């Protein structure tokens, strides 16, 4: 009898453990594929000094904005992108909004983003695509995304090249 009871308890323990596993797997579904305290974006001034280093936590602490679009010239279908308005991000700096800034990717690709874009189109530093955090091998962790869907005139090479994926740095003039 005690032996049966022991088996029963062991079975129960297994059930509880696998249940816990399933619950933690569900919780992990919204975990970013990188540490939340990892520096994702640096804001660098003209002298080359880092003025700000933003982690996912810091970005998520700012108000969010959603735009619809896709990474140009890829076969990725249009998606919803969620992140921080670049204008909003620049407003956190103790300097007036610069006339232009350079958006740099992890692959050292870069393009100039004029201030007019921020005023006209309000592009975002996106950290989620269709609700999911972006992995480095999926153009992430950050993408400078323009609201292509609501502004069809953006479908032009100029803005395609400003859609910097793997965004890692913003350089001020
Ligand atoms: N980090 C990074 N972002 C980038 C690029 C790049 O090479 N690296 N290319 C730009 C250009 S010119 C286009 S058309 C789109 C799509 O680039 P792809 O065709 O090289 O994927 O991303 C833009 N953003
Ligand atoms: Mo391009």
mmCIF file with all atom_site columns, N, CA and C and ligand atoms in Angstrom, residues 71-74 105 107 109 139 157 160-161 163-166, ligand 1:
data_model
loop_
_atom_site.group_PDB
_atom_site.id
_atom_site.type_symbol
_atom_site.label_atom_id
_atom_site.label_alt_id
_atom_site.label_comp_id
_atom_site.label_asym_id
_atom_site.label_entity_id
_atom_site.label_seq_id
_atom_site.pdbx_PDB_ins_code
_atom_site.Cartn_x
_atom_site.Cartn_y
_atom_site.Cartn_z
_atom_site.occupancy
_atom_site.B_iso_or_equiv
_atom_site.pdbx_formal_charge
_atom_site.auth_seq_id
_atom_site.auth_comp_id
_atom_site.auth_asym_id
_atom_site.auth_atom_id
_atom_site.pdbx_PDB_model_num
ATOM   1  N N   . UNK A 1 71  ? 8.992  46.159 -44.582 1.00 0.00 ? 71  UNK A N   1
ATOM   2  C CA  . UNK A 1 71  ? 10.353 46.517 -44.948 1.00 0.00 ? 71  UNK A CA  1
ATOM   3  C C   . UNK A 1 71  ? 10.419 46.489 -46.473 1.00 0.00 ? 71  UNK A C   1
ATOM   4  N N   . UNK A 1 72  ? 10.779 47.632 -47.063 1.00 0.00 ? 72  UNK A N   1
ATOM   5  C CA  . UNK A 1 72  ? 10.732 47.747 -48.530 1.00 0.00 ? 72  UNK A CA  1
ATOM   6  C C   . UNK A 1 72  ? 11.581 46.686 -49.213 1.00 0.00 ? 72  UNK A C   1
ATOM   7  N N   . UNK A 1 73  ? 11.157 46.312 -50.410 1.00 0.00 ? 73  UNK A N   1
ATOM   8  C CA  . UNK A 1 73  ? 11.928 45.384 -51.247 1.00 0.00 ? 73  UNK A CA  1
ATOM   9  C C   . UNK A 1 73  ? 12.168 44.022 -50.619 1.00 0.00 ? 73  UNK A C   1
ATOM   10 N N   . UNK A 1 74  ? 11.428 43.700 -49.578 1.00 0.00 ? 74  UNK A N   1
ATOM   11 C CA  . UNK A 1 74  ? 11.517 42.351 -49.030 1.00 0.00 ? 74  UNK A CA  1
ATOM   12 C C   . UNK A 1 74  ? 10.172 41.703 -49.345 1.00 0.00 ? 74  UNK A C   1
ATOM   13 N N   . UNK A 1 105 ? 22.564 51.443 -38.758 1.00 0.00 ? 105 UNK A N   1
ATOM   14 C CA  . UNK A 1 105 ? 22.203 50.062 -38.451 1.00 0.00 ? 105 UNK A CA  1
ATOM   15 C C   . UNK A 1 105 ? 23.390 49.259 -37.939 1.00 0.00 ? 105 UNK A C   1
ATOM   16 N N   . UNK A 1 107 ? 24.740 46.858 -39.228 1.00 0.00 ? 107 UNK A N   1
ATOM   17 C CA  . UNK A 1 107 ? 25.644 46.515 -40.338 1.00 0.00 ? 107 UNK A CA  1
ATOM   18 C C   . UNK A 1 107 ? 26.374 47.749 -40.861 1.00 0.00 ? 107 UNK A C   1
ATOM   19 N N   . UNK A 1 109 ? 25.160 50.300 -42.098 1.00 0.00 ? 109 UNK A N   1
ATOM   20 C CA  . UNK A 1 109 ? 24.361 51.018 -43.105 1.00 0.00 ? 109 UNK A CA  1
ATOM   21 C C   . UNK A 1 109 ? 23.815 52.268 -42.421 1.00 0.00 ? 109 UNK A C   1
ATOM   22 N N   . UNK A 1 139 ? 15.535 41.455 -38.788 1.00 0.00 ? 139 UNK A N   1
ATOM   23 C CA  . UNK A 1 139 ? 15.671 42.904 -38.969 1.00 0.00 ? 139 UNK A CA  1
ATOM   24 C C   . UNK A 1 139 ? 15.683 43.689 -37.665 1.00 0.00 ? 139 UNK A C   1
ATOM   25 N N   . UNK A 1 157 ? 11.892 55.195 -53.325 1.00 0.00 ? 157 UNK A N   1
ATOM   26 C CA  . UNK A 1 157 ? 13.256 54.791 -52.924 1.00 0.00 ? 157 UNK A CA  1
ATOM   27 C C   . UNK A 1 157 ? 13.810 55.601 -51.752 1.00 0.00 ? 157 UNK A C   1
ATOM   28 N N   . UNK A 1 160 ? 12.406 54.263 -48.687 1.00 0.00 ? 160 UNK A N   1
ATOM   29 C CA  . UNK A 1 160 ? 12.851 52.878 -48.528 1.00 0.00 ? 160 UNK A CA  1
ATOM   30 C C   . UNK A 1 160 ? 14.216 52.877 -47.853 1.00 0.00 ? 160 UNK A C   1
ATOM   31 N N   . UNK A 1 161 ? 15.108 53.756 -48.353 1.00 0.00 ? 161 UNK A N   1
ATOM   32 C CA  . UNK A 1 161 ? 16.464 53.738 -47.766 1.00 0.00 ? 161 UNK A CA  1
ATOM   33 C C   . UNK A 1 161 ? 16.501 54.316 -46.356 1.00 0.00 ? 161 UNK A C   1
ATOM   34 N N   . UNK A 1 163 ? 14.232 53.580 -44.175 1.00 0.00 ? 163 UNK A N   1
ATOM   35 C CA  . UNK A 1 163 ? 13.666 52.531 -43.320 1.00 0.00 ? 163 UNK A CA  1
ATOM   36 C C   . UNK A 1 163 ? 14.820 51.641 -42.846 1.00 0.00 ? 163 UNK A C   1
ATOM   37 N N   . UNK A 1 164 ? 15.564 52.158 -41.894 1.00 0.00 ? 164 UNK A N   1
ATOM   38 C CA  . UNK A 1 164 ? 16.769 51.460 -41.435 1.00 0.00 ? 164 UNK A CA  1
ATOM   39 C C   . UNK A 1 164 ? 16.387 50.342 -40.463 1.00 0.00 ? 164 UNK A C   1
ATOM   40 N N   . UNK A 1 165 ? 16.660 49.120 -40.874 1.00 0.00 ? 165 UNK A N   1
ATOM   41 C CA  . UNK A 1 165 ? 16.416 47.992 -39.958 1.00 0.00 ? 165 UNK A CA  1
ATOM   42 C C   . UNK A 1 165 ? 17.684 47.736 -39.140 1.00 0.00 ? 165 UNK A C   1
ATOM   43 N N   . UNK A 1 166 ? 17.570 46.923 -38.120 1.00 0.00 ? 166 UNK A N   1
ATOM   44 C CA  . UNK A 1 166 ? 18.682 46.714 -37.152 1.00 0.00 ? 166 UNK A CA  1
ATOM   45 C C   . UNK A 1 166 ? 19.239 48.050 -36.686 1.00 0.00 ? 166 UNK A C   1
HETATM 46 N N1  . LIG B 2 .   ? 20.467 48.234 -41.603 1.00 0.00 ? 1   LIG B N1  1
HETATM 47 C C1  . LIG B 2 .   ? 20.114 48.361 -42.885 1.00 0.00 ? 1   LIG B C1  1
HETATM 48 N N2  . LIG B 2 .   ? 18.934 48.942 -43.176 1.00 0.00 ? 1   LIG B N2  1
HETATM 49 C C2  . LIG B 2 .   ? 18.562 49.100 -44.466 1.00 0.00 ? 1   LIG B C2  1
HETATM 50 C C3  . LIG B 2 .   ? 19.369 48.673 -45.535 1.00 0.00 ? 1   LIG B C3  1
HETATM 51 C C4  . LIG B 2 .   ? 20.595 48.031 -45.182 1.00 0.00 ? 1   LIG B C4  1
HETATM 52 O O1  . LIG B 2 .   ? 21.366 47.576 -46.048 1.00 0.00 ? 1   LIG B O1  1
HETATM 53 N N3  . LIG B 2 .   ? 20.926 47.884 -43.861 1.00 0.00 ? 1   LIG B N3  1
HETATM 54 N N4  . LIG B 2 .   ? 18.957 48.889 -46.833 1.00 0.00 ? 1   LIG B N4  1
HETATM 55 C C5  . LIG B 2 .   ? 17.886 49.896 -47.066 1.00 0.00 ? 1   LIG B C5  1
HETATM 56 C C6  . LIG B 2 .   ? 17.312 49.813 -48.393 1.00 0.00 ? 1   LIG B C6  1
HETATM 57 S S1  . LIG B 2 .   ? 18.119 50.605 -49.656 1.00 0.00 ? 1   LIG B S1  1
HETATM 58 C C7  . LIG B 2 .   ? 16.127 49.162 -48.630 1.00 0.00 ? 1   LIG B C7  1
HETATM 59 S S2  . LIG B 2 .   ? 15.386 49.137 -50.121 1.00 0.00 ? 1   LIG B S2  1
HETATM 60 C C8  . LIG B 2 .   ? 15.493 48.438 -47.532 1.00 0.00 ? 1   LIG B C8  1
HETATM 61 C C9  . LIG B 2 .   ? 15.487 46.970 -47.848 1.00 0.00 ? 1   LIG B C9  1
HETATM 62 O O2  . LIG B 2 .   ? 16.827 46.579 -47.862 1.00 0.00 ? 1   LIG B O2  1
HETATM 63 P P1  . LIG B 2 .   ? 17.241 45.141 -48.396 1.00 0.00 ? 1   LIG B P1  1
HETATM 64 O O3  . LIG B 2 .   ? 16.673 45.028 -49.769 1.00 0.00 ? 1   LIG B O3  1
HETATM 65 O O4  . LIG B 2 .   ? 18.750 45.158 -48.389 1.00 0.00 ? 1   LIG B O4  1
HETATM 66 O O5  . LIG B 2 .   ? 16.665 44.143 -47.443 1.00 0.00 ? 1   LIG B O5  1
HETATM 67 O O6  . LIG B 2 .   ? 16.112 48.585 -46.261 1.00 0.00 ? 1   LIG B O6  1
HETATM 68 C C10 . LIG B 2 .   ? 16.805 49.778 -46.030 1.00 0.00 ? 1   LIG B C10 1
HETATM 69 N N5  . LIG B 2 .   ? 17.364 49.693 -44.709 1.00 0.00 ? 1   LIG B N5  1
#
